PDB file of C-alpha atoms in Angstrom:
ATOM      1  CA  MET A 277      11.966   9.415 -10.868  1.00 55.00           C
ATOM      2  CA  ASP A 278       9.552   6.779 -11.823  1.00 49.00           C
ATOM      3  CA  ASP A 279       6.798   7.475  -9.450  1.00 48.00           C
ATOM      4  CA  ALA A 280       8.236  10.873  -7.809  1.00 43.00           C
ATOM      5  CA  LEU A 281       5.215  12.807  -8.949  1.00 44.00           C
ATOM      6  CA  GLU A 282       1.514  12.625  -9.176  1.00 41.00           C
ATOM      7  CA  THR A 283       0.045  12.459 -12.555  1.00 39.00           C
ATOM      8  CA  GLY A 284      -3.334  14.187 -13.680  1.00 40.00           C
ATOM      9  CA  GLN A 285      -4.631  16.810 -16.226  1.00 42.00           C
ATOM     10  CA  ALA A 286      -2.359  18.419 -18.422  1.00 42.00           C
ATOM     11  CA  SER A 287      -1.241  21.967 -17.202  1.00 51.00           C
ATOM     12  CA  ASP A 288      -0.463  25.123 -19.000  1.00 55.00           C
ATOM     13  CA  VAL A 289       3.209  24.053 -19.750  1.00 57.00           C
ATOM     14  CA  TYR A 290       2.344  20.412 -21.172  1.00 69.00           C
ATOM     15  CA  LEU A 291       4.755  19.958 -23.894  1.00 85.00           C
ATOM     16  CA  PRO A 292       4.144  16.822 -26.225  1.00 91.00           C
ATOM     17  CA  PRO A 293       6.783  14.135 -26.949  1.00 93.00           C
ATOM     18  CA  GLY A 294       9.361  14.996 -29.420  1.00 94.00           C
ATOM     19  CA  THR A 295       9.460  18.605 -28.467  1.00 92.00           C
ATOM     20  CA  ILE A 296      12.977  20.033 -28.622  1.00 92.00           C
ATOM     21  CA  LEU A 297      14.210  22.413 -25.688  1.00 91.00           C
ATOM     22  CA  GLY A 298      17.254  24.481 -26.090  1.00 87.00           C
ATOM     23  CA  ASP A 299      18.265  22.818 -29.110  1.00 89.00           C
ATOM     24  CA  ARG A 300      19.313  19.710 -27.176  1.00 93.00           C
ATOM     25  CA  TYR A 301      16.829  18.007 -25.160  1.00 95.00           C
ATOM     26  CA  GLU A 302      13.982  15.923 -26.740  1.00 96.00           C
ATOM     27  CA  LEU A 303      11.139  15.243 -24.488  1.00 95.00           C
ATOM     28  CA  CYS A 304      10.174  11.392 -24.508  1.00 96.00           C
ATOM     29  CA  GLU A 305       7.325  11.201 -21.942  1.00 94.00           C
ATOM     30  CA  LEU A 306       5.665  12.903 -19.298  1.00 93.00           C
ATOM     31  CA  LEU A 307       6.711  11.219 -15.823  1.00 89.00           C
ATOM     32  CA  GLY A 308       4.267  13.323 -13.723  1.00 83.00           C
ATOM     33  CA  ARG A 309       3.489  16.754 -12.393  1.00 78.00           C
ATOM     34  CA  GLY A 310       3.763  18.571  -8.925  1.00 67.00           C
ATOM     35  CA  GLY A 311       2.879  21.769  -7.618  1.00 62.00           C
ATOM     36  CA  MET A 312       5.511  23.778  -9.497  1.00 66.00           C
ATOM     37  CA  GLY A 313       5.282  22.056 -12.930  1.00 75.00           C
ATOM     38  CA  GLU A 314       5.687  18.587 -14.886  1.00 85.00           C
ATOM     39  CA  VAL A 315       8.616  16.372 -15.239  1.00 89.00           C
ATOM     40  CA  TYR A 316       9.521  14.682 -18.549  1.00 94.00           C
ATOM     41  CA  ARG A 317      12.057  11.838 -19.249  1.00 95.00           C
ATOM     42  CA  ALA A 318      14.096  13.501 -22.027  1.00 97.00           C
ATOM     43  CA  TYR A 319      17.211  12.828 -24.263  1.00 96.00           C
ATOM     44  CA  HIS A 320      20.240  15.058 -24.420  1.00 96.00           C
ATOM     45  CA  LEU A 321      20.869  15.040 -28.284  1.00 95.00           C
ATOM     46  CA  PHE A 322      24.527  15.739 -28.006  1.00 93.00           C
ATOM     47  CA  LEU A 323      25.472  13.728 -24.837  1.00 92.00           C
ATOM     48  CA  ARG A 324      23.185  10.783 -25.860  1.00 94.00           C
ATOM     49  CA  ARG A 325      22.067  10.352 -22.444  1.00 94.00           C
ATOM     50  CA  GLN A 326      18.542  10.310 -20.578  1.00 96.00           C
ATOM     51  CA  VAL A 327      17.811  13.166 -18.208  1.00 96.00           C
ATOM     52  CA  ALA A 328      14.721  14.497 -16.410  1.00 93.00           C
ATOM     53  CA  VAL A 329      13.452  17.894 -17.193  1.00 93.00           C
ATOM     54  CA  LYS A 330      11.205  19.824 -15.214  1.00 87.00           C
ATOM     55  CA  ILE A 331       9.243  22.342 -17.015  1.00 84.00           C
ATOM     56  CA  VAL A 332       8.008  25.082 -14.365  1.00 76.00           C
ATOM     57  CA  ALA A 333       4.379  26.119 -14.268  1.00 67.00           C
ATOM     58  CA  GLY A 334       3.235  29.347 -15.764  1.00 62.00           C
ATOM     59  CA  GLU A 335       2.292  31.110 -12.387  1.00 59.00           C
ATOM     60  CA  TRP A 336       5.996  30.594 -11.206  1.00 55.00           C
ATOM     61  CA  SER A 337       7.659  31.821 -14.495  1.00 56.00           C
ATOM     62  CA  ARG A 338       5.702  34.791 -15.652  1.00 62.00           C
ATOM     63  CA  HIS A 339       6.769  37.192 -12.792  1.00 65.00           C
ATOM     64  CA  PRO A 340      10.164  39.006 -13.168  1.00 66.00           C
ATOM     65  CA  ARG A 341      11.142  38.835  -9.724  1.00 67.00           C
ATOM     66  CA  MET A 342      10.311  35.013  -9.870  1.00 66.00           C
ATOM     67  CA  LEU A 343      12.508  34.490 -12.678  1.00 67.00           C
ATOM     68  CA  GLN A 344      15.445  36.192 -10.986  1.00 69.00           C
ATOM     69  CA  ARG A 345      14.716  33.988  -7.794  1.00 66.00           C
ATOM     70  CA  PHE A 346      14.502  31.002 -10.184  1.00 69.00           C
ATOM     71  CA  GLN A 347      18.207  31.745 -11.371  1.00 71.00           C
ATOM     72  CA  SER A 348      19.465  32.347  -8.029  1.00 70.00           C
ATOM     73  CA  GLU A 349      18.103  29.168  -6.522  1.00 67.00           C
ATOM     74  CA  VAL A 350      19.240  27.044  -9.156  1.00 76.00           C
ATOM     75  CA  ARG A 351      22.599  28.283  -8.992  1.00 78.00           C
ATOM     76  CA  ARG A 352      22.873  27.651  -5.097  1.00 73.00           C
ATOM     77  CA  THR A 353      20.958  24.265  -5.389  1.00 77.00           C
ATOM     78  CA  ALA A 354      23.414  23.015  -8.057  1.00 82.00           C
ATOM     79  CA  ALA A 355      26.396  24.043  -5.807  1.00 81.00           C
ATOM     80  CA  ILE A 356      25.367  21.541  -3.223  1.00 87.00           C
ATOM     81  CA  ALA A 357      27.022  18.849  -5.414  1.00 85.00           C
ATOM     82  CA  HIS A 358      26.251  15.914  -2.757  1.00 93.00           C
ATOM     83  CA  PRO A 359      25.514  12.139  -3.432  1.00 93.00           C
ATOM     84  CA  ASN A 360      22.399  12.530  -1.456  1.00 95.00           C
ATOM     85  CA  VAL A 361      20.914  15.431  -3.483  1.00 94.00           C
ATOM     86  CA  VAL A 362      19.651  15.028  -6.740  1.00 91.00           C
ATOM     87  CA  GLN A 363      22.223  16.379  -9.394  1.00 90.00           C
ATOM     88  CA  ILE A 364      21.239  19.549 -11.431  1.00 89.00           C
ATOM     89  CA  LEU A 365      22.657  19.565 -14.990  1.00 90.00           C
ATOM     90  CA  ASP A 366      21.569  22.618 -16.709  1.00 90.00           C
ATOM     91  CA  ALA A 367      18.825  25.273 -16.698  1.00 87.00           C
ATOM     92  CA  ASP A 368      17.395  27.787 -19.131  1.00 84.00           C
ATOM     93  CA  ILE A 369      14.606  30.451 -19.614  1.00 77.00           C
ATOM     94  CA  LEU A 370      13.383  29.837 -23.000  1.00 70.00           C
ATOM     95  CA  ASP A 371      10.536  32.714 -22.736  1.00 67.00           C
ATOM     96  CA  PRO A 372       8.459  34.304 -20.090  1.00 61.00           C
ATOM     97  CA  SER A 373       6.296  31.469 -19.845  1.00 61.00           C
ATOM     98  CA  ARG A 374       8.454  28.664 -20.307  1.00 67.00           C
ATOM     99  CA  ILE A 375      11.441  27.904 -17.742  1.00 79.00           C
ATOM    100  CA  PHE A 376      13.034  24.276 -17.660  1.00 86.00           C
ATOM    101  CA  LEU A 377      15.591  22.451 -15.177  1.00 87.00           C
ATOM    102  CA  VAL A 378      17.321  19.549 -16.232  1.00 92.00           C
ATOM    103  CA  MET A 379      18.408  16.835 -13.458  1.00 91.00           C
ATOM    104  CA  GLU A 380      19.805  13.373 -13.352  1.00 91.00           C
ATOM    105  CA  LEU A 381      17.218  10.730 -14.292  1.00 92.00           C
ATOM    106  CA  LEU A 382      16.768   8.671 -11.228  1.00 89.00           C
ATOM    107  CA  ARG A 383      15.304   5.232 -11.347  1.00 89.00           C
ATOM    108  CA  GLY A 384      13.591   3.632  -8.250  1.00 91.00           C
ATOM    109  CA  GLU A 385      10.631   4.578  -6.024  1.00 92.00           C
ATOM    110  CA  THR A 386       9.843   7.449  -3.674  1.00 93.00           C
ATOM    111  CA  LEU A 387       9.986   6.893  -0.085  1.00 96.00           C
ATOM    112  CA  SER A 388       6.379   7.498   0.313  1.00 95.00           C
ATOM    113  CA  ASN A 389       5.683   4.408  -1.949  1.00 95.00           C
ATOM    114  CA  TYR A 390       8.113   2.276  -0.062  1.00 96.00           C
ATOM    115  CA  ILE A 391       6.385   3.069   3.310  1.00 96.00           C
ATOM    116  CA  ALA A 392       3.041   2.166   1.666  1.00 95.00           C
ATOM    117  CA  ARG A 393       4.279  -1.127   0.857  1.00 95.00           C
ATOM    118  CA  LYS A 394       6.223  -1.852   3.733  1.00 93.00           C
ATOM    119  CA  ARG A 395       4.298   0.043   6.460  1.00 91.00           C
ATOM    120  CA  ALA A 396       6.628   0.203   9.600  1.00 95.00           C
ATOM    121  CA  LEU A 397      10.283  -0.118   8.613  1.00 97.00           C
ATOM    122  CA  SER A 398      13.002  -1.891  10.787  1.00 96.00           C
ATOM    123  CA  LEU A 399      14.645   0.462  13.113  1.00 95.00           C
ATOM    124  CA  ASP A 400      18.240  -0.162  11.024  1.00 94.00           C
ATOM    125  CA  ARG A 401      16.571   0.561   7.684  1.00 96.00           C
ATOM    126  CA  ALA A 402      14.749   3.742   9.008  1.00 96.00           C
ATOM    127  CA  LEU A 403      17.792   5.171  10.446  1.00 96.00           C
ATOM    128  CA  MET A 404      19.955   4.292   7.267  1.00 95.00           C
ATOM    129  CA  ILE A 405      17.400   6.300   5.340  1.00 97.00           C
ATOM    130  CA  ILE A 406      17.202   9.279   7.751  1.00 97.00           C
ATOM    131  CA  ARG A 407      20.895   9.596   7.977  1.00 96.00           C
ATOM    132  CA  GLU A 408      21.220   9.850   4.194  1.00 97.00           C
ATOM    133  CA  VAL A 409      18.651  12.341   3.825  1.00 97.00           C
ATOM    134  CA  ALA A 410      20.147  14.344   6.758  1.00 98.00           C
ATOM    135  CA  ARG A 411      23.603  14.330   4.961  1.00 97.00           C
ATOM    136  CA  GLY A 412      21.871  15.758   1.943  1.00 96.00           C
ATOM    137  CA  LEU A 413      19.988  18.339   3.923  1.00 96.00           C
ATOM    138  CA  ARG A 414      23.462  19.108   5.927  1.00 97.00           C
ATOM    139  CA  ALA A 415      24.993  20.051   2.698  1.00 95.00           C
ATOM    140  CA  ALA A 416      22.089  22.228   1.809  1.00 93.00           C
ATOM    141  CA  HIS A 417      22.199  23.882   4.959  1.00 95.00           C
ATOM    142  CA  LEU A 418      26.004  24.508   4.591  1.00 93.00           C
ATOM    143  CA  ALA A 419      25.202  26.043   1.403  1.00 89.00           C
ATOM    144  CA  GLU A 420      22.669  28.365   3.103  1.00 88.00           C
ATOM    145  CA  ILE A 421      19.994  26.586   1.322  1.00 89.00           C
ATOM    146  CA  ILE A 422      16.601  25.606   3.194  1.00 91.00           C
ATOM    147  CA  HIS A 423      14.408  22.875   1.386  1.00 90.00           C
ATOM    148  CA  ARG A 424      11.039  23.742   3.054  1.00 89.00           C
ATOM    149  CA  ASP A 425       9.402  20.706   1.562  1.00 89.00           C
ATOM    150  CA  VAL A 426      11.122  17.608   2.832  1.00 94.00           C
ATOM    151  CA  LYS A 427       8.698  14.697   3.051  1.00 94.00           C
ATOM    152  CA  PRO A 428       8.501  10.854   1.915  1.00 95.00           C
ATOM    153  CA  ALA A 429       7.361  12.038  -1.773  1.00 91.00           C
ATOM    154  CA  ASN A 430      10.617  14.002  -2.241  1.00 91.00           C
ATOM    155  CA  VAL A 431      13.030  11.257  -1.080  1.00 96.00           C
ATOM    156  CA  MET A 432      14.103   8.760  -3.728  1.00 94.00           C
ATOM    157  CA  LEU A 433      15.476   5.118  -3.241  1.00 96.00           C
ATOM    158  CA  ALA A 434      17.215   4.949  -6.454  1.00 93.00           C
ATOM    159  CA  ARG A 435      18.774   2.280  -8.087  1.00 87.00           C
ATOM    160  CA  CYS A 436      22.239   2.557  -9.415  1.00 79.00           C
ATOM    161  CA  GLY A 437      23.392  -0.941 -10.717  1.00 75.00           C
ATOM    162  CA  GLY A 438      23.205  -3.158  -7.916  1.00 77.00           C
ATOM    163  CA  ASP A 439      23.427  -0.285  -5.177  1.00 83.00           C
ATOM    164  CA  GLN A 440      20.712   2.017  -3.778  1.00 87.00           C
ATOM    165  CA  LEU A 441      21.165   5.647  -3.379  1.00 93.00           C
ATOM    166  CA  ILE A 442      18.857   7.988  -1.218  1.00 96.00           C
ATOM    167  CA  LYS A 443      18.336  11.063  -3.073  1.00 95.00           C
ATOM    168  CA  LEU A 444      16.416  14.184  -1.604  1.00 94.00           C
ATOM    169  CA  PHE A 445      15.121  16.095  -4.496  1.00 85.00           C
ATOM    170  CA  ASP A 446      12.567  18.925  -5.422  1.00 79.00           C
ATOM    171  CA  PHE A 447      14.180  21.961  -3.904  1.00 75.00           C
ATOM    172  CA  GLY A 448      11.424  23.925  -5.861  1.00 57.00           C
ATOM    173  CA  LEU A 449      10.391  25.751  -2.673  1.00 50.00           C
ATOM    174  CA  SER A 450      13.964  26.434  -1.384  1.00 57.00           C
ATOM    175  CA  ALA A 451      14.767  29.436   0.316  1.00 58.00           C
ATOM    176  CA  ASP A 452      17.988  31.172   1.461  1.00 53.00           C
ATOM    177  CA  HIS A 453      18.276  31.900   5.143  1.00 48.00           C
ATOM    178  CA  LEU A 454      20.469  34.745   5.209  1.00 43.00           C
ATOM    179  CA  GLY A 455      17.915  37.355   4.381  1.00 42.00           C
ATOM    180  CA  GLY A 456      19.790  38.485   1.588  1.00 40.00           C
ATOM    181  CA  GLU A 457      16.987  37.985  -1.009  1.00 44.00           C
ATOM    182  CA  PRO A 458      13.067  38.440  -0.784  1.00 40.00           C
ATOM    183  CA  PRO A 459      11.341  35.138  -0.328  1.00 44.00           C
ATOM    184  CA  LEU A 460       9.869  33.815  -3.478  1.00 44.00           C
ATOM    185  CA  THR A 461       6.278  33.591  -2.020  1.00 45.00           C
ATOM    186  CA  VAL A 462       4.232  36.227  -0.356  1.00 41.00           C
ATOM    187  CA  PRO A 463       5.066  36.829   3.285  1.00 40.00           C
ATOM    188  CA  GLY A 464       2.840  35.297   5.788  1.00 42.00           C
ATOM    189  CA  THR A 465       1.748  32.616   3.368  1.00 43.00           C
ATOM    190  CA  PRO A 466       2.203  28.990   4.169  1.00 47.00           C
ATOM    191  CA  VAL A 467       4.429  27.165   1.962  1.00 51.00           C
ATOM    192  CA  GLY A 468       4.992  23.309   1.793  1.00 60.00           C
ATOM    193  CA  THR A 469       3.058  20.168   2.369  1.00 80.00           C
ATOM    194  CA  PRO A 470       0.467  20.460   5.541  1.00 85.00           C
ATOM    195  CA  LEU A 471       1.607  16.690   7.100  1.00 88.00           C
ATOM    196  CA  TYR A 472       5.369  17.923   7.190  1.00 91.00           C
ATOM    197  CA  MET A 473       5.112  21.572   7.933  1.00 91.00           C
ATOM    198  CA  ALA A 474       6.615  22.918  10.995  1.00 93.00           C
ATOM    199  CA  PRO A 475       4.177  25.279  13.149  1.00 92.00           C
ATOM    200  CA  GLU A 476       6.067  28.438  12.198  1.00 91.00           C
ATOM    201  CA  GLN A 477       5.921  27.410   8.720  1.00 90.00           C
ATOM    202  CA  ILE A 478       2.348  27.097   8.853  1.00 87.00           C
ATOM    203  CA  ASP A 479       2.168  30.562  10.319  1.00 86.00           C
ATOM    204  CA  GLY A 480       4.385  32.139   7.341  1.00 83.00           C
ATOM    205  CA  HIS A 481       7.337  33.038   9.499  1.00 86.00           C
ATOM    206  CA  ARG A 482      10.550  33.410   7.663  1.00 87.00           C
ATOM    207  CA  PRO A 483      12.116  29.943   7.091  1.00 89.00           C
ATOM    208  CA  THR A 484      15.321  28.627   9.174  1.00 95.00           C
ATOM    209  CA  PRO A 485      16.819  25.135   8.920  1.00 96.00           C
ATOM    210  CA  ARG A 486      14.766  24.274  11.873  1.00 97.00           C
ATOM    211  CA  ILE A 487      11.762  23.687   9.627  1.00 96.00           C
ATOM    212  CA  ASP A 488      13.699  21.056   7.693  1.00 96.00           C
ATOM    213  CA  VAL A 489      14.763  19.627  11.085  1.00 98.00           C
ATOM    214  CA  TYR A 490      11.047  19.562  12.154  1.00 96.00           C
ATOM    215  CA  ALA A 491      10.535  17.591   8.857  1.00 97.00           C
ATOM    216  CA  LEU A 492      13.334  15.082   9.436  1.00 98.00           C
ATOM    217  CA  GLY A 493      11.493  14.358  12.719  1.00 97.00           C
ATOM    218  CA  GLU A 494       8.223  13.799  11.112  1.00 97.00           C
ATOM    219  CA  LEU A 495      10.103  11.602   8.394  1.00 97.00           C
ATOM    220  CA  LEU A 496      11.602   9.210  11.009  1.00 97.00           C
ATOM    221  CA  PHE A 497       8.450   9.069  13.009  1.00 97.00           C
ATOM    222  CA  GLU A 498       6.545   7.989   9.918  1.00 97.00           C
ATOM    223  CA  MET A 499       9.045   5.366   8.811  1.00 98.00           C
ATOM    224  CA  LEU A 500       8.981   3.743  12.287  1.00 97.00           C
ATOM    225  CA  ALA A 501       5.503   3.977  12.896  1.00 97.00           C
ATOM    226  CA  GLY A 502       3.933   3.495   9.634  1.00 95.00           C
ATOM    227  CA  CYS A 503       2.009   6.669   9.792  1.00 94.00           C
ATOM    228  CA  PRO A 504       2.857  10.332  10.139  1.00 94.00           C
ATOM    229  CA  PRO A 505       2.587  11.816  13.946  1.00 94.00           C
ATOM    230  CA  PHE A 506      -0.144  14.314  12.993  1.00 92.00           C
ATOM    231  CA  SER A 507      -3.252  13.608  10.364  1.00 86.00           C
ATOM    232  CA  GLY A 508      -6.329  15.209   9.599  1.00 85.00           C
ATOM    233  CA  SER A 509      -9.080  15.262   7.008  1.00 85.00           C
ATOM    234  CA  THR A 510      -8.127  18.822   6.096  1.00 88.00           C
ATOM    235  CA  PRO A 511      -5.026  21.184   6.205  1.00 86.00           C
ATOM    236  CA  GLU A 512      -6.784  23.187   8.509  1.00 89.00           C
ATOM    237  CA  ALA A 513      -7.217  20.080  10.913  1.00 90.00           C
ATOM    238  CA  ILE A 514      -3.620  19.087  10.646  1.00 90.00           C
ATOM    239  CA  TYR A 515      -2.515  22.683  11.398  1.00 88.00           C
ATOM    240  CA  ALA A 516      -5.019  22.666  14.541  1.00 89.00           C
ATOM    241  CA  ARG A 517      -3.217  19.387  15.891  1.00 88.00           C
ATOM    242  CA  LYS A 518       0.135  20.718  15.383  1.00 89.00           C
ATOM    243  CA  ARG A 519      -0.538  23.917  17.171  1.00 86.00           C
ATOM    244  CA  ALA A 520      -2.682  22.186  19.933  1.00 84.00           C
ATOM    245  CA  GLY A 521      -0.231  20.330  22.118  1.00 78.00           C
ATOM    246  CA  PRO A 522       2.970  18.040  22.232  1.00 86.00           C
ATOM    247  CA  PRO A 523       3.508  15.439  19.550  1.00 91.00           C
ATOM    248  CA  PRO A 524       2.770  11.830  19.981  1.00 93.00           C
ATOM    249  CA  SER A 525       5.602   9.826  21.181  1.00 96.00           C
ATOM    250  CA  ILE A 526       7.099   7.185  18.948  1.00 97.00           C
ATOM    251  CA  ALA A 527       7.336   4.848  22.098  1.00 96.00           C
ATOM    252  CA  HIS A 528       3.606   4.496  21.941  1.00 96.00           C
ATOM    253  CA  TYR A 529       4.112   2.862  18.457  1.00 96.00           C
ATOM    254  CA  ARG A 530       7.232   0.764  19.059  1.00 94.00           C
ATOM    255  CA  SER A 531       8.974  -0.751  21.894  1.00 94.00           C
ATOM    256  CA  ASP A 532      12.474  -1.191  20.201  1.00 94.00           C
ATOM    257  CA  VAL A 533      13.276   2.403  19.714  1.00 95.00           C
ATOM    258  CA  PRO A 534      16.135   3.625  22.088  1.00 94.00           C
ATOM    259  CA  GLN A 535      15.059   6.100  24.623  1.00 94.00           C
ATOM    260  CA  GLN A 536      17.583   8.628  23.444  1.00 95.00           C
ATOM    261  CA  LEU A 537      15.939   8.248  19.926  1.00 96.00           C
ATOM    262  CA  VAL A 538      12.485   8.879  21.317  1.00 96.00           C
ATOM    263  CA  ALA A 539      13.777  12.088  22.812  1.00 96.00           C
ATOM    264  CA  LEU A 540      15.399  13.194  19.747  1.00 97.00           C
ATOM    265  CA  ILE A 541      12.241  12.752  17.648  1.00 97.00           C
ATOM    266  CA  GLN A 542      10.443  14.619  20.212  1.00 97.00           C
ATOM    267  CA  GLN A 543      12.918  17.623  20.054  1.00 97.00           C
ATOM    268  CA  CYS A 544      12.529  17.684  16.461  1.00 97.00           C
ATOM    269  CA  LEU A 545       8.818  17.804  16.579  1.00 96.00           C
ATOM    270  CA  ALA A 546       8.617  20.455  19.107  1.00 95.00           C
ATOM    271  CA  ARG A 547       6.448  23.568  18.572  1.00 93.00           C
ATOM    272  CA  ASP A 548       8.919  26.063  19.728  1.00 94.00           C
ATOM    273  CA  PRO A 549      11.924  25.896  16.910  1.00 95.00           C
ATOM    274  CA  ALA A 550      14.508  26.989  19.511  1.00 96.00           C
ATOM    275  CA  GLU A 551      14.060  23.508  21.256  1.00 96.00           C
ATOM    276  CA  ARG A 552      14.929  21.751  18.062  1.00 97.00           C
ATOM    277  CA  PRO A 553      18.519  20.736  16.730  1.00 98.00           C
ATOM    278  CA  ALA A 554      19.596  24.056  15.126  1.00 97.00           C
ATOM    279  CA  ASP A 555      20.234  22.213  11.527  1.00 98.00           C
ATOM    280  CA  ALA A 556      20.794  19.072   9.799  1.00 98.00           C
ATOM    281  CA  GLY A 557      24.440  18.949  10.970  1.00 97.00           C
ATOM    282  CA  VAL A 558      23.598  19.112  14.771  1.00 97.00           C
ATOM    283  CA  PHE A 559      20.593  16.599  13.908  1.00 97.00           C
ATOM    284  CA  LEU A 560      23.194  14.096  12.694  1.00 97.00           C
ATOM    285  CA  ARG A 561      25.329  14.501  15.665  1.00 95.00           C
ATOM    286  CA  CYS A 562      22.295  13.969  17.940  1.00 95.00           C
ATOM    287  CA  LEU A 563      21.486  10.831  15.815  1.00 95.00           C
ATOM    288  CA  ARG A 564      24.891   9.577  16.143  1.00 92.00           C
ATOM    289  CA  ASP A 565      24.841   9.970  20.037  1.00 87.00           C
ATOM    290  CA  SER A 566      21.397   8.382  20.406  1.00 85.00           C
ATOM    291  CA  VAL A 567      21.782   5.037  18.399  1.00 75.00           C
ATOM    292  CA  VAL A 568      25.477   3.423  19.070  1.00 53.00           C
ATOM    293  CA  PRO A 569      25.163   0.407  17.164  1.00 53.00           C
ATOM    294  CA  VAL A 570      24.468   2.246  13.740  1.00 49.00           C
ATOM    295  CA  PRO A 571      27.511   3.358  11.821  1.00 50.00           C
ATOM    296  CA  PHE A 572      27.612   7.297  11.067  1.00 50.00           C
TER     297      PHE A 572
END
């Protein structure tokens, strides 16, 4: 997870290198931070292997209901067990202000960095990446998990020997879609990253798998165009553009995109969630049908 998170000022959960968590994880270095906490490279003292440890920020860990939801979401996410989803190895609650999550340590670069370097990707490359991300999301949706923050910064192009693996990570904002548990956040509050949030997500509606499908459409659009379909100088400006009218067509940016794929991206970016593929599994079937030369 070399460049998976932004760096900045130390938060209320910053722990110095050498700190031992749970009698078995020695923190080695801060890799970066995100909205829900900080990620460290750590060493498992018993297994003698390197791992990634995420220390959850205090505002997410001090409320009893959030602790309960944290445990539930970690168990469900760990149960996904898919090669395109980062593997969760352990989790623990040390005290009311210190929760940690242990994951496999990934080496590589995020899709956001990759796009910044390459700009628009080839059609075959973009399709390969979106297929792998969607496979990870399909496993999550089958496990009744909605990611809610699918974006290039949460996709890792990981190196494993001479191979490259596409890994979806940071399920910190995930939610179940059966309605069996209250959401971790306040109802009516937008949760996610403005550039990749679906219109109904912006309005704080209860999440469904279709918000992840919307993000898949934005992800594929950005890989092909070199820029996201919506932009703005403020979150409010982005929200207004997403609500204002139909999304731009990738055909205005690329002439080599098959018409069926152009139509699929438009469907994913539809304002009305009912017009989108129902979940990542349906998206994959539509993707297979729209691009014959690419193996699925």
